[in-house]
CSV table of C-alpha atoms in Angstrom, one decimal:
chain,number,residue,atom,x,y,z
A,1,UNK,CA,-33.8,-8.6,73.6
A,2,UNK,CA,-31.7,-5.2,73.3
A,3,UNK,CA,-28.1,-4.7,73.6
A,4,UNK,CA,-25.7,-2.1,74.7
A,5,UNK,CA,-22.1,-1.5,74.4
A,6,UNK,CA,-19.9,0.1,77.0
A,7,UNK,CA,-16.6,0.9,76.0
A,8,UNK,CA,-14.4,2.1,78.8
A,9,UNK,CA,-11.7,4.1,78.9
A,10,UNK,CA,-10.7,7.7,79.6
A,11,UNK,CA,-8.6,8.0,76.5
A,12,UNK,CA,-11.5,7.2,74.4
A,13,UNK,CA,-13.4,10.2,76.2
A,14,UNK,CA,-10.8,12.8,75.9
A,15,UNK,CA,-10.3,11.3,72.3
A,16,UNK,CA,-6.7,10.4,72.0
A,17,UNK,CA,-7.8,7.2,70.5
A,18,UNK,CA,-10.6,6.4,68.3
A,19,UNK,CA,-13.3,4.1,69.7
A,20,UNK,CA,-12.8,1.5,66.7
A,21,UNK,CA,-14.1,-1.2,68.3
A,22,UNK,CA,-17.6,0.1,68.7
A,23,UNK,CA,-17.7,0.4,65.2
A,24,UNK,CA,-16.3,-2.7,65.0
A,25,UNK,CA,-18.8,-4.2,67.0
A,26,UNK,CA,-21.5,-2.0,65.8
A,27,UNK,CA,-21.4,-3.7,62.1
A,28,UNK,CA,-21.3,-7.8,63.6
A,29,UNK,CA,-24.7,-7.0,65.9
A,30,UNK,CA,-26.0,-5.7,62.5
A,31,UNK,CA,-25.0,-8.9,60.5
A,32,UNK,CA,-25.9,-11.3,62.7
A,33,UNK,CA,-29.4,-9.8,63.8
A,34,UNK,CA,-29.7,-8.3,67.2
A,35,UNK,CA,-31.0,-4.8,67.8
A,36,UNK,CA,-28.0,-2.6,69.6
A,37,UNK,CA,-29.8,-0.2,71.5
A,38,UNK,CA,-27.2,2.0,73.2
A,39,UNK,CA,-23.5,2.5,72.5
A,40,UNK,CA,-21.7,4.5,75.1
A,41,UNK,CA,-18.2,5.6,76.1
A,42,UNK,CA,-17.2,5.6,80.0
A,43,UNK,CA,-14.2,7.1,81.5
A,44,UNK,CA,-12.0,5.2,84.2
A,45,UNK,CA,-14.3,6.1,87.0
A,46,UNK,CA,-15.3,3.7,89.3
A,47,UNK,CA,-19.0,5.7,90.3
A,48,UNK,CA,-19.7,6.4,86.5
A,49,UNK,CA,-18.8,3.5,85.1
A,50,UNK,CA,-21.7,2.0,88.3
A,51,UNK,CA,-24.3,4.2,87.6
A,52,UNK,CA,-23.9,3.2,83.8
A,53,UNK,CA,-24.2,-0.2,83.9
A,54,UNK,CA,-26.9,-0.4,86.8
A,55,UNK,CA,-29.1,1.9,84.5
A,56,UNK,CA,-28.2,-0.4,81.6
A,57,UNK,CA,-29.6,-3.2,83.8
A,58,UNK,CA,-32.7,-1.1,85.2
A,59,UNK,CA,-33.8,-1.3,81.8
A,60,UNK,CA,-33.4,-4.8,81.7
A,61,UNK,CA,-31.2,-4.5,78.7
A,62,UNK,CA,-31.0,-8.4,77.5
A,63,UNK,CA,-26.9,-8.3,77.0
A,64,UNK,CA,-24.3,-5.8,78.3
A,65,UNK,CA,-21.4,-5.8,76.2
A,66,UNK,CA,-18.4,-3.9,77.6
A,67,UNK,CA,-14.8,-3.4,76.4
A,68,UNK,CA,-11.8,-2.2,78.1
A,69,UNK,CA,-10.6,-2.3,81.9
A,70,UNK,CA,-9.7,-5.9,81.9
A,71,UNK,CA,-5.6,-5.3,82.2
A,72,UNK,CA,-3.2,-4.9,84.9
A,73,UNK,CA,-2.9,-1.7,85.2
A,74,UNK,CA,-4.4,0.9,88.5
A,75,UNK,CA,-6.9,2.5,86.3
A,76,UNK,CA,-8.6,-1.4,85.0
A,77,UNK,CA,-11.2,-1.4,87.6
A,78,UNK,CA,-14.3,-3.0,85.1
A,79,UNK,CA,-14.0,-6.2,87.3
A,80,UNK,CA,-14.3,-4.9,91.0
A,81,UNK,CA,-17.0,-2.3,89.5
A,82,UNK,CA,-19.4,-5.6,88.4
A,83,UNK,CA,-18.7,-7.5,91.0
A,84,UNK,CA,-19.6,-4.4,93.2
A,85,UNK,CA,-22.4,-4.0,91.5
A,86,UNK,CA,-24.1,-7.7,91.2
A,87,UNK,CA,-23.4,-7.9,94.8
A,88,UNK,CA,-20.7,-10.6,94.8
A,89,UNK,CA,-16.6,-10.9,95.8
A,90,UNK,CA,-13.8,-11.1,93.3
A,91,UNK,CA,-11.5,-14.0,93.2
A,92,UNK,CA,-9.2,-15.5,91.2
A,93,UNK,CA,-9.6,-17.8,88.3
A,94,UNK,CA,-8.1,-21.0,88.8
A,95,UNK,CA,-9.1,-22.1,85.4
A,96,UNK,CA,-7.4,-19.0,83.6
A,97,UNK,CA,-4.0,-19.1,85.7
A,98,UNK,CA,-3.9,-22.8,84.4
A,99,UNK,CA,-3.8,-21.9,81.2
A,100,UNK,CA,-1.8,-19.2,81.8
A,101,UNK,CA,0.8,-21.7,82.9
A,102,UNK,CA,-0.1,-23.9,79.8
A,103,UNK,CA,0.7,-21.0,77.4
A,104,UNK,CA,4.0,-20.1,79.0
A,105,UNK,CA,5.4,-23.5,79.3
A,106,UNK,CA,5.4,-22.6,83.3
A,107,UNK,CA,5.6,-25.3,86.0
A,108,UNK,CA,3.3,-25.4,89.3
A,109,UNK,CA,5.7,-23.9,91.4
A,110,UNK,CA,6.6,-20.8,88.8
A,111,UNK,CA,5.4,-17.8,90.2
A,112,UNK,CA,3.1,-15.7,87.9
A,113,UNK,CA,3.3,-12.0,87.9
A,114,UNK,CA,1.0,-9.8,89.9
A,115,UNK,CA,0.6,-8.0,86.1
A,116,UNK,CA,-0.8,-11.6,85.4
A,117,UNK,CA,-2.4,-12.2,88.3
A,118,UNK,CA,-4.6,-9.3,87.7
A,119,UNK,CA,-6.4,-10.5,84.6
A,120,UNK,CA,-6.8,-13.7,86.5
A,121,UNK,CA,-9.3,-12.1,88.9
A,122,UNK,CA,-13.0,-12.0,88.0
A,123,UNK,CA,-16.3,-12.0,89.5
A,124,UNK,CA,-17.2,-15.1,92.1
A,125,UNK,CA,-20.2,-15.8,89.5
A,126,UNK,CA,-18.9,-15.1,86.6
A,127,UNK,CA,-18.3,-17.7,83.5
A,128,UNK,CA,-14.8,-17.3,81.9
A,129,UNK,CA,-14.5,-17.8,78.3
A,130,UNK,CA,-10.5,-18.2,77.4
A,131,UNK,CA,-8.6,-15.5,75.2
A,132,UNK,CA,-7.4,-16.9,72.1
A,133,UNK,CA,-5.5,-13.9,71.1
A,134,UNK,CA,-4.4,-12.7,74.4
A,135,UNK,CA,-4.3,-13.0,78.3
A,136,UNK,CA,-7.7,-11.2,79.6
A,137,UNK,CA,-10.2,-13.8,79.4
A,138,UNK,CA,-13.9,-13.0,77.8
A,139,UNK,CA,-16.3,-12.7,81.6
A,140,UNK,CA,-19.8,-13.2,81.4
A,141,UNK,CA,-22.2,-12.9,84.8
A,142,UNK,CA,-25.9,-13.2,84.9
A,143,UNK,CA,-27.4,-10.6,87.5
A,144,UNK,CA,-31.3,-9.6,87.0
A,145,UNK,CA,-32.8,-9.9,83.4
A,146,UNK,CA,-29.3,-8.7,81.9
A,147,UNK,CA,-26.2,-10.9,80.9
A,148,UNK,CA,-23.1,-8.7,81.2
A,149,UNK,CA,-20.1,-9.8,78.9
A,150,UNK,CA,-16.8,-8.1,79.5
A,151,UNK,CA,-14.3,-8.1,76.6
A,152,UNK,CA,-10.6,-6.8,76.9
A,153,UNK,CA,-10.0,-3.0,74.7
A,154,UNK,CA,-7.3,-4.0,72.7
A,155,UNK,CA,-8.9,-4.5,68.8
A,156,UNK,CA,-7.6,-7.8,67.8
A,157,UNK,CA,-8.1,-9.8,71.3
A,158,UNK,CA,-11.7,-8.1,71.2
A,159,UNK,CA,-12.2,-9.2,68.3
A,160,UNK,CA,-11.0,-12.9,68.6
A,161,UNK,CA,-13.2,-13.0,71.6
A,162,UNK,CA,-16.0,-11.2,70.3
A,163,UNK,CA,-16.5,-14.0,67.3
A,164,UNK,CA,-15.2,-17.1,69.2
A,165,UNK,CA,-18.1,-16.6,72.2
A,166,UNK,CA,-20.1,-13.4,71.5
A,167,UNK,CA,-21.1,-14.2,67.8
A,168,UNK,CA,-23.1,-17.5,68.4
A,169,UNK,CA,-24.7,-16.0,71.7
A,170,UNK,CA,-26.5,-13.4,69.7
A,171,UNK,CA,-26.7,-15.4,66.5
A,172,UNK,CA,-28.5,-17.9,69.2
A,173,UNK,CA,-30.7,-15.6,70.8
A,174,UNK,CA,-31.9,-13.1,68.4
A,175,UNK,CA,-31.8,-15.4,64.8
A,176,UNK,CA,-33.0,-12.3,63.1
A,177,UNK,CA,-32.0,-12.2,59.4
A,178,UNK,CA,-31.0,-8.6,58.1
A,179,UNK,CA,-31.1,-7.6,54.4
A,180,UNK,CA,-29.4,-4.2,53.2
A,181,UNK,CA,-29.8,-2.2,50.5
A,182,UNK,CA,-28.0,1.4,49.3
A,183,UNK,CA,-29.7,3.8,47.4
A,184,UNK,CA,-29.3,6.9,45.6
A,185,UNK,CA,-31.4,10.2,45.5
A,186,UNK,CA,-30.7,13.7,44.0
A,187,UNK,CA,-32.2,15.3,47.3
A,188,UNK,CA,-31.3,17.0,50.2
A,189,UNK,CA,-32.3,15.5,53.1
A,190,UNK,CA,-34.8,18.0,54.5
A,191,UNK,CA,-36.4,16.8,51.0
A,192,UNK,CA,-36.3,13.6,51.7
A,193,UNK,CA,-36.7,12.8,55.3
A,194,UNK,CA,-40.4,12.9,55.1
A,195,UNK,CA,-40.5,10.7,52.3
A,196,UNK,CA,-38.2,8.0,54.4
A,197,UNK,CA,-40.6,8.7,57.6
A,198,UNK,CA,-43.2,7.7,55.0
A,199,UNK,CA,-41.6,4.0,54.3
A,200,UNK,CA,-40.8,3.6,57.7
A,201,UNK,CA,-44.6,4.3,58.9
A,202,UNK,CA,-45.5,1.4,56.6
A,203,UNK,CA,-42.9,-1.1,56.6
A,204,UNK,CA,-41.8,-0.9,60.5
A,205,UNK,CA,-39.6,-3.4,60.0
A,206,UNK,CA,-37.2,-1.7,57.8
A,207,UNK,CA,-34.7,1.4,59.0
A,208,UNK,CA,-34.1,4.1,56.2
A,209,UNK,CA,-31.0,5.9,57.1
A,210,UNK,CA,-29.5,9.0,54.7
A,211,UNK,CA,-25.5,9.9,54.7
A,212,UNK,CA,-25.3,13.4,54.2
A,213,UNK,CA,-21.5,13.4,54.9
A,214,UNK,CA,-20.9,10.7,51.9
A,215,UNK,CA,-22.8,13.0,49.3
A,216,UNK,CA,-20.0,13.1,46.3
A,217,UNK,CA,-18.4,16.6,45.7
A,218,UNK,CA,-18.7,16.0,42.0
A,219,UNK,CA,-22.6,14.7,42.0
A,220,UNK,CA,-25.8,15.3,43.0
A,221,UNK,CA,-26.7,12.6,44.6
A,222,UNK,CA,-26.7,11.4,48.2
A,223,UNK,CA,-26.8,7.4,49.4
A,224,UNK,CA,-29.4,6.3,51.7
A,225,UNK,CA,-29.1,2.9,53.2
A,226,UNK,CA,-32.6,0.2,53.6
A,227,UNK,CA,-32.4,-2.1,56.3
A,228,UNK,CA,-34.8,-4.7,56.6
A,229,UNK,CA,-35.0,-7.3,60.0
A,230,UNK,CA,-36.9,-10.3,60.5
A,231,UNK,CA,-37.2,-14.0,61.8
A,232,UNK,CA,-37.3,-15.3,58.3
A,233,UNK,CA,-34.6,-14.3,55.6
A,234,UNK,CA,-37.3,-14.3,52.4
A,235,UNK,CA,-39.6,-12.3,54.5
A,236,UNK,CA,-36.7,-9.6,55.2
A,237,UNK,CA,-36.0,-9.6,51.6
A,238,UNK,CA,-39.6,-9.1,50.1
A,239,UNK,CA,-40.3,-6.4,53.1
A,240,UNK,CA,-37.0,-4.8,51.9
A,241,UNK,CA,-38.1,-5.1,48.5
A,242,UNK,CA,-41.2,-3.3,48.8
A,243,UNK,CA,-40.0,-0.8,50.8
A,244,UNK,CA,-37.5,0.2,48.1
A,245,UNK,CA,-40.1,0.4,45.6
A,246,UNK,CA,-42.7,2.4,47.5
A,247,UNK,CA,-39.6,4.9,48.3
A,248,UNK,CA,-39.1,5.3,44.9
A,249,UNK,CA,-42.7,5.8,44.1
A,250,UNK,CA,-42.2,8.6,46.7
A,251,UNK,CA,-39.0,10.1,45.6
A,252,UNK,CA,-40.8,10.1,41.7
A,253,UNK,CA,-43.8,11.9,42.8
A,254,UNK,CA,-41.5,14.8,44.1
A,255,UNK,CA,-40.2,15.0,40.9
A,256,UNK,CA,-36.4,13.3,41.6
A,257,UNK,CA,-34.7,9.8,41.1
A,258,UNK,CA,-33.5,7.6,42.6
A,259,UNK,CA,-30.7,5.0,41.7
A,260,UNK,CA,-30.9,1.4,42.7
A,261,UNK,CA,-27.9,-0.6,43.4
A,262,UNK,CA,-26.5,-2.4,40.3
């Protein structure tokens, strides 16, 4: 039940803008329990972006997430690229030029802009899902094992979209409960990636992570985060719970501390 993100978008790639929303997006799969396997950047190019996403799907990856490519402009191509790829036409979405009309107060016989028009068009299969904080509308198609959910780039109607039909899809399909913990040690990590490996090996159901980069200048100690997944929330917590204390154990026998969380 593994998903992958896909954000596309050759200014994320040459880095003129920071990929927030993977972050972004990163953190909600995290909370709401499913696993995110993959997180990857794509430039505007029709045969990478392809190859990409049909590898996503060869590995039967449960749900594709991607963001970006869904506006008017030359270089939004995620659209034809799925519809390529599942093997289907595009068209237009009666259903999403109605409420464009709706929005804009616009009679039947208005004419809509081909700018408009654009982020009407989606896959012949595809679901649409409105956009309640913009105009490209959330697509979902089914192709294979793997639903493929496209989301618009710009932050705030991702994510609008992402937590009015996203949220409850994974929340529905993974109900994993998460529990997290942070940690202090007074080691480096060479010192004390063994001792994580260690946890891991006996609790497999709970990811040690260390931050070397969030060490503070003025101390000696460095956080590492616990977190603990399963399909019941008191299980997560006592699995978390001994794996905390069996890292400690570790952590005492090498002759350091660690600090729990107050």
């Amino acid at each position: 039940m593994a998903i992958e993100l896909f954000s596309i978008g050759t200014e994320l790639v040459l880095g003129q803008i920071q990929d927030t929303n993977a972050h972004w997006i990163a953190q909600q799969i995290l909370q709401i329990g499913g696993e995110l396997r993959r997180v990857t950047m794509l430039r505007d190019n029709r045969d990478e972006m392809s190859e990409a996403l049909d590898s996503a799907i060869d590995r039967e990856t449960s749900l594709i997430l991607t963001t970006g490519g869904l506006g008017p402009t030359p270089d939004d191509m995620t659209v034809d690229v799925i519809a390529s790829l599942i093997g289907t036409k595009s068209v237009v979405s009666e259903e999403t030029v109605a409420e464009f009309r709706k929005r804009r107060e616009m009679s039947e016989n208005d004419v809509i802009s081909e700018a408009l028009m654009k982020m009407a068009i989606v896959p012949e299969t595809a679901i649409v899902l409105q956009n309640p904080a913009g105009w490209a509308p959330c697509i979902s198609v089914a192709h294979k094992f793997s639903t493929i959910m496209m989301m618009p780039g710009p932050p705030r109607e991702m994510k609008a979209i992402f937590e009015t039909h996203i949220q409850p899809l994974i929340a529905e399909r993974y109900r994993a409960e998460i529990t997290t913990a942070r940690v202090h040690v007074n080691m480096f990590e060479a010192q004390v990636s063994p001792l994580m490996q260690k946890v891991m090996e006996r609790y497999p159901d709970v990811y040690l992570k260390a931050y070397v980069a969030l060490r503070k200048a003025d101390g000696d100690t460095m956080p590492v985060d616990l977190v603990s997944t399963s399909t019941d929330k008191a299980d997560a917590e006592t699995q978390l719970e001994l794996a905390t204390d069996y890292f400690r154990e570790l952590v005492v026998e090498a002759g350091k501390y660690l600090i729990l969380p107050s």
